[in-house]
Each structure stands twice: as C-alpha cells, then as structure tokens.
Amino acid sequence: MTRTLRHAAVAAFALAAAAHAAAGTLTIESWRTDDKTLWDTVLIPAFTKTHPGITVKFNPTSPPEYNSVLAARLASGSAGDLITCRPFDVSLDLYKKGRLQELNGDPVLANFADSAKVAWQTDDGKDTYCVPMASVIHGFFYNKKIFSELGLKPPATEDEFFADLDKVKAGGKVVPLDLGTADQWDTSQVVFTGIGPNYWHGEEGRKALIAGKAKFTDPQFVAVWQYMAKWPAYLAKGYQAQTYADSQNLFASGKAAVVPAGSWDIAFYQKDGGIDFGAFPPPVKKAGDPCYISDHADIGMGINTASKNQADAKAFLDWIGSKEFAELYTNKALGFFSLSKFPIDVQNPVAKQMIGWRATCKSTIRLNAQIMSRGEPSMENELWNVNSQVLNGKLTPQDAAARIQAGFSKWYAPQQK
Amino acid sequence: MKQKFGTHVLVFLAPALAVYTAFSAWPLLATLRLGLYSTDETGATHFAGLANFQRLLTDEHWFGHFRNALANNVEFFAIHTLVQNPVALLLAALLSLRGVRGAAAYRTVMFLPTLLSVVVIGFSWQLILSPLWGVAEKLLGFVGLADHFAPWLGQEDTALPTITLISVWQFVGVPLMLIYAALIAIPEEVIEAAAVEGAGAWRIFWQIRLPLIAPTLGLVNILTFVGNFNAFDLIYAVKGAIAGPNFSTDLLGTFFYRTFFGYQSEVGSATMGAALATLMFLVILAGVGLYFLAIQRRLQRLAS
Amino acid sequence: MRGAPRRASELGRGALVHLTLGGWCVLVLGPILLVLLNSFKTRQGIFDAPLGLPTAETFSMSGYHRVLGNAAVLDMFANSAIVTGVSLVLILLFGAMAAWALTEYGFRGNRLLALFLAFGIMVPIRLGSVAILQEMVALNLTNTLTALVLVYVAQGLPLAVMILSEFIAQVPQELKDAARCDGVGEYRIFFQVVLPLIRPAVATVAVFTMVPIWNDLWFPLILAPSEGTQTITLGVQQFVGQFATDWNAVLAALSLAVLPVLVLYALFSRQLIRGITAGAVK
C-alpha cells in the first residue's frame, strides 16, 4: 500500500515538475554583452508585462567567443531556446544543420521587407529561419569643435574630404583621420564596405559580382583600394598597432578630427557627457553623384529546434517582430535600427541623422556578406587581411584586387568563366 | 630496484586514470577520430580516409597557413628557449645562493606574471607598447632611444618576436620555480665538500649544481616545447584568432582554433580541425621523441 | 684565506645579485602596477595619461563600484575558489599517487601508461570540447561546478604526474628500503615517507596548476555559463562588450580577481619554504 502511494507521489511530483519546467522559461543566447542591462531592465520587463508566466533570461556570451561557444552548445544540446542570429552564412549553416527552426508562414514576418529578411533566408528565398531585429549604418563621425575651429564643413565629395584632412594635418594639433589596422575588422567592415558602395554602386555592384558579371579587378573595385591607399598620410603615427578601442578612445578624448564609424558607436561617444560630434555619409567621387550607404542587417533572432519550450519561444519571436519592440530597441540600443517596416521616431539626434541617409542615399548591405564569404578561402578573412595590408602600405591596390579575385574565382563557379 | 606489481599499484593509479580517461583522453581521441571523416553541409559525416590530411599538406591555401604557423611556432619556441629558460636559470641560481636577503620576497614577485590572466597581460603590454599613448616611447626616451620606437605589435616582421617576449615575461616564473626547487634539493654536503676543496662559486655552479639539476632542465625544455607548440591564449587575447598582421603571429594553436571553430563568416570544420590537431600532436610527439633520444640521455650521463 | 679582498668581492657579488634580481622585479611589477593604478582612474584618465598616478580629477572608483555592486560578484569569487580548490586537491592527490605508482613499481605497460598520460598535454586542449560537453549533458552535469572540477582534474593530471614523477624518482632508495624492511605497507610508505619529502614539488605543482584553472574562460563558458555557476573570469567578460569595453570595470575586476590567487600563492609559497627547511634539517 505504502509503496503504491510512494510511486504515485513520485509520479505526481515528476509531472508537476515537468509541467513547471515547460511552463515558461526561455533563455536567449546572444553576443550582445553590451545590451545586457537593456534587456534586464527594459526589454524583458516590457515582454513579461504582456506575457505574464513566461520568464526570460538574457544570457550573452563574450563577442569573440560567441560563434564557437554557440556551435559547441548546439552540438551538445545545451544551448538556450532563443538564438540571436548572425547574418547570412553563419546562421544559414546552423539552419542547414537543423539547429534553427524554420519560420515560414509566421505572420510577423510580413512586418519586414524582403531586403531585411534576405540575411536570414536560404539562397532561394524559400525558407526563413530568423526574425530580423536590427541593422547598423556606416559612415564617418567628426569632432564639431575641431571642425568649427578650423572653419571646416562636413565633406560631401572626396576632394573636400582630403582638403579637410589636409587642413587638420597642417594645424598639427590633432590626428586628422582616426583609424588603426591592428584589429583588422574595422578596415574591412567599417571602411571598405562603407566607402566602397559609392564606387561599385551599392546593390548593383554587389549583385554583379555574385552573378559573375563583374570582377574585383574591374576599375570600380580597384578604385576603392586606391582611395584607401591615400589614407595613411592622415593616420596617427604608429597606426599599425592602433586597435579599435584605441581609435574609440582617441576620438572620445577629442584628439582626432574624423573617425570612420558605425552607428553602434553613437552610444560610446555620447557616454559621460561626451564630445560634440556629428556624422556624414561616405563622400561621393564627384559632386552630384548618387550616394550609397552600407546599411547592414546585423542581428536577428531564431528558435533552437531542440528547445523544450517551442510555444513560448514562438510567442517571444512574435513580440520581437512587433512595433513595440521595434520602437524600444531602436531608441534604447543606440545605433541599432529596427529592420521592420514600422515608421519609428528616432530620438537620438546623431542616430536620426544617420537613419535619415536612407532617404537621400541608396542602401546596400556589406559587399561580401551574402554568398561570397562561404568558400575557401573565406572572403571575409581575406578582405580583413588585404584591407589592413593596403592601409599598411604593404600591398598595392592592384595586388589587393588580384588576390581577392583569385580567392573568389578559386571556388565560385560563376567567376570561373 | 623496482617493486613488484600488486593491488596497491592499481589503487594508486585508478583515480587518476579514471578521471583522465573519461574527461580528457577519450574526448580527445574521439574528436581526433573525426580527422578521418568529412562533413557535408547538413552536418552528416562520411568516412574520408586520409583526404583531410592530404588537403592540409597539399592544397596551397591550407598548406600555406600550416607552413606559416609551423614556422612561427618554431620561432616562438626558439625565443623561449634562448630567452626564457636561461633567464629562469640565472634568476633561480641567484635566488638559491646562500644568504640572499629577501629571497622569499623576490620569489613571490617574480612569479606574479604567471598568476595573471592573459586579459590583464594583453591590456597592460598593449598599453605600454601603444604608439598612441606613448608609454614605451617615453621610457625609451629616458635612455635616449626614443627614435628606435616603432609600433612593433603592428608590423609584420616584429609582431611575433614582440608577442613572444611578452609570453616569456609571463612564463619565466614556471621554469624559475622548477629549477629553484631542484637547486634547493641538492644536499648541502655536496656543495660544502666542493667548497672545502677550494672550488669557487662559478665552478660549483657549472660542474656540480648544473649537472645535478639536468633532469629538471630536461623537464623544463620539454614543458616549454609542448607548451609553446600548443600556445594559444596570449595571441588570442592580443591579436584575436586571426593572428595578424597578415598572419605573422599565427601559431598552430590559433590556426587550429580558426579551423575547428570557424572565424567570422568562415564556418568551422570539426573534421579539418581534428586532422590539424592530429598533425600538431605528431609534430609535438616527434619533437619530444627526438629530444629524448638525442639530448636527455646525454644529460643523464652527465649527472651520474 | 678569508680577509678583506674576499669580503669586498662578496659585497660586489651581493650587489650584482640584488641588481639582477631587483631589475627583473621592476620589469615584472611595472605592467602590473600600471593595471592596478589605472583601475582607479576614469576612462579619460586611463587613456589621457596612462603612466600618471590617479589625480584628484582622474581618480575614480567607478570601476570597482560597478564590479562590486553586482551582487553576483561574491558568488563568482566563491565559485572560482571552490572549483580551483577542489580541483587542486584532487590533482595533487591523484597525481602524486599515479606518479608514485609509475616511478616506483616496474610493471608491464608502465612506459605506455606514462605516454598515455602525457598525451593529454600534447594535443590542443579545446579539441575535445564538444565531446566533453556531450558527456556532461548525458551525465546531467551541465551548469554545475562538478563538471568544471572533473574537466580541470583531467586536464591537470598529465603535467602534475610528469613533474611529480621527476621529483619522486629522486627520493633516496635507502629510505624506502628501510621502511619496507621494517614491514611498513606500501600505502603508509607513500603517505608518510614519500609525500612529505616531495612537498616542495607538490607546492610547485599546486602553484602553477591553480593559475590556469583560476584564469580559464573557455570551460566555464561552455560547461557552466549559468548565472549561479559563473566563475569570476567569466564574470569579468561581461564587461567586455562587442564594441565598447568598460575598461574601468574590466581593470577593476581583473585587479580584484588576482587577489585570491595571490593569497593562495603566498600560502603555498610558505609551504614550499617549510618543506625545504624540513628536508634540510634531516
């Protein structure tokens, strides 16, 4: 008698425990350690207000480790329910391995334009596996005080750009152009893909490369490296050992006039009273040329197929695709712009300025983000290498173009004709 | 004379072997096995024999990186052997002299760098060597060498030696402690006997103490070799897994990390990574084996 | 003959010794003091004048506030302490036992076992990560400190065995034979005769086994990243953002994280001296 009772008690307890476990805990995997406070104090409370009974934990992993740690966790089944998705190939690979839930038909996806979703779709566009969250825009920041002291205006053309920098250099007091090559990624993801679209005409050039109709050795691409090769004269002494953090600190302490930056930097430069700075888009070649900006889909969110809480995860994703989230994230995560179609009132002045470029310039994503980096050698790593070397004066623009093209045509069939 | 086998041997060995086999040897072997397989994009693995190894050693892209990383590793090891170990030997010898006041304090201080995390080491040395913040430049200026300052960490030909010296700075404490413990263990009578016979400090050192600590020196060499050829953390902290500028600081460890776990858009390949790890293991095994055959025997003959 | 010239050369030698030792200490302390000093400055102060002492303007405890204000920090220290402490004890115990078995007893496969153990340090440590993680998932040990201890013990054993074997081999044969003649059992010989004699080596192994465990980021990240089980090294990483590192907090956290290791080291350092003097008195 007692034994049956005990069995029953154990069974009941187990059932209750299982029910409790299923009823509403979600863990989010992410690389945005910067956003932890935002999630804990603003975003998650906003979600739980309308979805009581679901507990959400935001569990970021330090950025350089995220990809490798996530892969390890997914492979062993210890990853969280919601996965913050890197754009393009990294997440596509996870989807192909069956780690991310396919989201086709989810009504919330209608809130996003196709150009936003493409970062999280299979090549044929048939399957979507992450809800887009935010994009970042690339440009230049300039120190308003230094500019007004020297009587300079934000440059619209390249000639004006170099003229401004020359004046700063002649003044001898601050660094004209704040950029280092030690970390490499900024030379590629901020500089090359930021200033390049004006040369290769944004989406037009990018799609031509993918279709095999253009080559990196064509003049419109070589010209970008030739433009970059003129920059070392304006960089700080010893820039080869200057890291991204160094660049940030240099500009933040008012010791540099112009810094190539992404919209994500707004928060950093506005902290602690900060300096008075403005933004300008990458200068065009000649006055009157159409302008292009790099408007890069950066963050999305998807569901771990091994999640034990699919229903709640779906509910959370639907909230991610809602107007409420779009407004909150755009205004609180400075410099990250919602990818949704909702019109959002951006409050921060510099962010507002940058998102305003979408109206005056044509948007494009980072050149090699889609398809081009998936071969061997990975074009992303090659570009980092080549762009730093050009800025270091170790590689000529022609050799840089030749190397990227050689790596590209080595594995990509349309380029092998 | 070694004792016979008995159950007590098993008892002594069992705990270590159990934990080690379960949580280190087996996972490593299981993953190394992957080197014989290849994955397709859905994650399924197929047996591929030696195809991965062939690719690593013949494909220009892979072999270029492998050769570069191997060469860098040899340079890394050479600098450690020529700088770290002699410095450790010198410091240990000085510390172990009789009547050195404050030896305990010196020892504590000298071991400090080894206690630090690579984040601290990376940050402080990058700050010191940074051309923007001018610390090293100023210090060199005090001795009139300010003109010789250069952004060493950012230049292809100086980045690796610079990082290696930072690594030497970090790890001198380890051989220092080992050699010190060995020097201290030399019985006093041996030293006193030699001193009574009129031998000076130098002769005592070269002809008595050094040969007696030969086995420890051998251990130090092996540990340095193995440690250097698996080195990863400092480069990762200072230069990231891409080991710039232009792969001049790329070691086998960072090359392995990029291959196995991927880097940025480059998706990781456990199978190629495993093949690379196997090659790394063979390189280390060859090095250690060579060392044992060639040098250690001679050192031990010296000691006896 | 002892006399004035001898004393002068001794003095000279003494000065040279202290100059060399002191010189290296300066090289060692410099960068460390740099980090410590800058942990008390504002971000502006750090990068405006990195070599400068914190002035009235640049002095700031904000980094420490942010670090210590985070209630979890004390737990993280505790986690690090538990994992490091328990792993250390097990590594030393199991390692010494295994080293003793391998050096003292001749049996078939002795060499092979030694090589098998050495295998662990010849392969990049992170290689087995996924397999280890899968094991922990299967054993239901993810997000526990036990998982970390098991992995660190497994990782630390090869080196410990290698080094301890070296020192055990130097224990005089007469001592062991004498004990055996007296009819002392093998276990007592190990624990009461041999172990005390290799105390300097044990202390040495302890010191540099505990450091990689304390400072490790990778395994806590994949095995125990949950809030309750985070180690202090993992906790520091939360201040390292994708684009904007909170340098005050990172430096403060790292300065704080060095303290326990320093204390442990000082403790073991004393054991080292005791072991040495005990051996000398014999």
Coordinates of N, CA and C in Angstrom, one line a residue, chain C residues 68-150:
Chain C
L68 N 31.8 45.6 -7.8 CA 31.3 45.1 -6.5 C 29.8 45.3 -6.3
G69 N 29.3 46.3 -7.0 CA 27.9 46.5 -6.9 C 27.1 45.4 -7.5
N70 N 27.7 44.6 -8.4 CA 27.0 43.5 -8.9 C 27.0 42.4 -7.9
A71 N 25.8 42.1 -7.4 CA 25.7 41.2 -6.2 C 26.3 39.8 -6.5
A72 N 26.3 39.5 -7.8 CA 26.7 38.1 -8.1 C 28.2 38.0 -8.0
V73 N 29.0 39.1 -7.9 CA 30.4 39.0 -7.9 C 31.0 38.1 -6.8
L74 N 30.4 38.3 -5.6 CA 30.9 37.5 -4.5 C 30.7 36.0 -4.7
D75 N 29.5 35.7 -5.3 CA 29.2 34.3 -5.7 C 30.3 33.8 -6.7
M76 N 30.6 34.7 -7.7 CA 31.5 34.3 -8.7 C 32.9 34.0 -8.1
F77 N 33.3 34.8 -7.1 CA 34.6 34.5 -6.4 C 34.5 33.2 -5.7
A78 N 33.4 32.9 -5.1 CA 33.2 31.7 -4.3 C 33.3 30.5 -5.3
N79 N 32.6 30.6 -6.5 CA 32.6 29.6 -7.4 C 34.1 29.3 -7.9
S80 N 34.8 30.4 -8.2 CA 36.2 30.2 -8.7 C 37.0 29.5 -7.6
A81 N 36.8 29.9 -6.3 CA 37.5 29.4 -5.2 C 37.2 27.9 -5.1
I82 N 36.0 27.5 -5.1 CA 35.6 26.1 -4.9 C 36.2 25.3 -6.0
V83 N 35.9 25.7 -7.3 CA 36.4 24.9 -8.4 C 37.9 24.8 -8.3
T84 N 38.6 25.9 -8.1 CA 40.1 25.8 -8.1 C 40.6 25.0 -7.0
G85 N 40.0 25.2 -5.8 CA 40.5 24.5 -4.6 C 40.3 23.0 -4.7
V86 N 39.0 22.6 -5.0 CA 38.8 21.2 -5.1 C 39.6 20.5 -6.2
S87 N 39.7 21.2 -7.4 CA 40.4 20.6 -8.5 C 41.9 20.4 -8.1
L88 N 42.4 21.4 -7.4 CA 43.8 21.4 -6.9 C 44.1 20.2 -6.0
V89 N 43.2 20.0 -5.0 CA 43.4 18.9 -4.1 C 43.4 17.6 -4.8
L90 N 42.4 17.4 -5.7 CA 42.3 16.1 -6.4 C 43.5 15.9 -7.4
I91 N 43.9 17.0 -8.0 CA 45.0 16.8 -9.0 C 46.2 16.4 -8.2
L92 N 46.5 17.0 -7.1 CA 47.7 16.7 -6.3 C 47.6 15.3 -5.7
L93 N 46.5 15.0 -5.2 CA 46.3 13.6 -4.6 C 46.5 12.5 -5.6
F94 N 45.6 12.6 -6.6 CA 45.6 11.6 -7.7 C 46.9 11.6 -8.4
G95 N 47.4 12.8 -8.7 CA 48.6 12.9 -9.4 C 49.8 12.3 -8.7
A96 N 49.9 12.6 -7.4 CA 51.0 12.1 -6.7 C 50.9 10.5 -6.6
M97 N 49.7 10.1 -6.4 CA 49.5 8.6 -6.3 C 50.0 8.0 -7.6
A98 N 49.5 8.5 -8.7 CA 49.8 7.9 -10.0 C 51.3 8.1 -10.3
A99 N 51.9 9.2 -10.0 CA 53.3 9.4 -10.2 C 54.1 8.4 -9.4
W100 N 53.7 8.1 -8.2 CA 54.4 7.1 -7.3 C 54.3 5.8 -7.9
A101 N 53.1 5.4 -8.4 CA 52.9 4.1 -9.0 C 53.7 3.9 -10.2
L102 N 53.8 5.0 -11.0 CA 54.6 4.8 -12.3 C 56.1 4.8 -12.1
T103 N 56.6 5.5 -11.1 CA 58.0 5.5 -10.9 C 58.5 4.4 -10.0
E104 N 57.7 4.0 -9.1 CA 58.2 3.0 -8.1 C 58.1 1.6 -8.5
Y105 N 57.0 1.3 -9.2 CA 56.7 -0.1 -9.5 C 57.0 -0.4 -11.0
G106 N 57.8 -1.4 -11.2 CA 58.0 -1.8 -12.5 C 56.9 -2.8 -12.9
F107 N 56.2 -2.5 -13.9 CA 55.2 -3.5 -14.4 C 55.0 -3.2 -15.9
R108 N 54.5 -4.2 -16.5 CA 54.3 -4.1 -18.0 C 53.4 -3.0 -18.3
G109 N 53.7 -2.2 -19.3 CA 52.9 -1.2 -19.7 C 53.1 0.1 -18.9
N110 N 54.1 0.1 -18.0 CA 54.4 1.3 -17.3 C 54.7 2.5 -18.2
R111 N 55.6 2.2 -19.1 CA 56.0 3.3 -20.0 C 54.8 3.8 -20.9
L112 N 54.1 2.8 -21.3 CA 52.9 3.1 -22.2 C 51.9 4.0 -21.4
L113 N 51.7 3.7 -20.1 CA 50.8 4.5 -19.3 C 51.3 5.9 -19.2
A114 N 52.6 6.0 -19.0 CA 53.2 7.3 -18.8 C 52.9 8.1 -20.1
L115 N 53.2 7.5 -21.2 CA 52.9 8.2 -22.5 C 51.5 8.5 -22.7
F116 N 50.6 7.6 -22.3 CA 49.2 7.8 -22.4 C 48.8 9.1 -21.6
L117 N 49.4 9.2 -20.4 CA 49.1 10.4 -19.6 C 49.6 11.6 -20.3
A118 N 50.8 11.5 -20.8 CA 51.4 12.7 -21.4 C 50.7 13.1 -22.7
F119 N 49.9 12.2 -23.3 CA 49.2 12.5 -24.5 C 48.3 13.8 -24.2
G120 N 47.7 13.9 -23.0 CA 46.8 14.9 -22.7 C 47.3 16.3 -22.9
I121 N 48.6 16.5 -22.7 CA 49.2 17.9 -22.9 C 49.7 18.1 -24.3
M122 N 49.8 17.1 -25.1 CA 50.4 17.2 -26.4 C 49.3 17.6 -27.4
V123 N 48.1 17.6 -27.1 CA 47.0 17.9 -28.0 C 46.3 19.2 -27.6
P124 N 45.9 20.1 -28.5 CA 45.3 21.3 -28.1 C 44.1 21.0 -27.2
I125 N 44.0 21.7 -26.1 CA 43.1 21.3 -25.1 C 41.6 21.5 -25.5
R126 N 41.3 22.5 -26.4 CA 40.0 22.8 -26.7 C 39.4 21.8 -27.7
L127 N 40.3 20.9 -28.2 CA 39.8 20.0 -29.3 C 38.7 19.1 -28.8
G128 N 38.8 18.6 -27.5 CA 37.8 17.7 -27.1 C 36.5 18.4 -26.5
S129 N 36.4 19.7 -26.7 CA 35.3 20.5 -26.1 C 33.9 19.9 -26.3
V130 N 33.6 19.6 -27.6 CA 32.3 19.2 -27.9 C 32.0 17.9 -27.3
A131 N 32.9 16.9 -27.4 CA 32.8 15.6 -26.8 C 32.6 15.7 -25.3
I132 N 33.4 16.6 -24.6 CA 33.2 16.8 -23.2 C 31.9 17.3 -22.8
L133 N 31.4 18.3 -23.6 CA 30.1 18.9 -23.4 C 29.0 17.9 -23.6
Q134 N 29.2 17.0 -24.6 CA 28.2 16.0 -24.8 C 28.1 15.0 -23.6
E135 N 29.3 14.7 -23.0 CA 29.4 13.8 -21.9 C 28.6 14.5 -20.7
M136 N 28.9 15.8 -20.5 CA 28.3 16.4 -19.4 C 26.7 16.5 -19.5
V137 N 26.3 16.7 -20.8 CA 24.9 16.7 -21.0 C 24.3 15.4 -20.7
A138 N 25.0 14.3 -21.1 CA 24.5 13.0 -20.8 C 24.5 12.6 -19.4
L139 N 25.5 13.2 -18.6 CA 25.5 12.9 -17.2 C 24.7 13.9 -16.4
N140 N 24.0 14.8 -17.1 CA 23.2 15.9 -16.5 C 24.1 16.8 -15.6
L141 N 25.3 17.0 -16.0 CA 26.2 17.8 -15.2 C 26.4 19.2 -15.8
T142 N 25.7 19.6 -16.8 CA 25.9 21.0 -17.3 C 25.5 22.0 -16.3
N143 N 26.2 23.1 -16.3 CA 25.9 24.2 -15.3 C 26.0 23.7 -13.9
T144 N 27.0 22.9 -13.7 CA 27.4 22.5 -12.3 C 28.9 22.8 -12.2
L145 N 29.3 23.0 -10.9 CA 30.7 23.2 -10.7 C 31.4 21.8 -10.8
T146 N 30.7 20.8 -10.6 CA 31.3 19.4 -10.6 C 31.9 19.2 -12.0
A147 N 31.1 19.6 -13.0 CA 31.6 19.4 -14.4 C 33.0 20.1 -14.6
L148 N 33.1 21.3 -14.1 CA 34.4 22.0 -14.2 C 35.5 21.3 -13.5
V149 N 35.2 20.9 -12.2 CA 36.2 20.2 -11.5 C 36.7 19.0 -12.2
L150 N 35.8 18.1 -12.7 CA 36.2 16.9 -13.4 C 37.1 17.2 -14.6

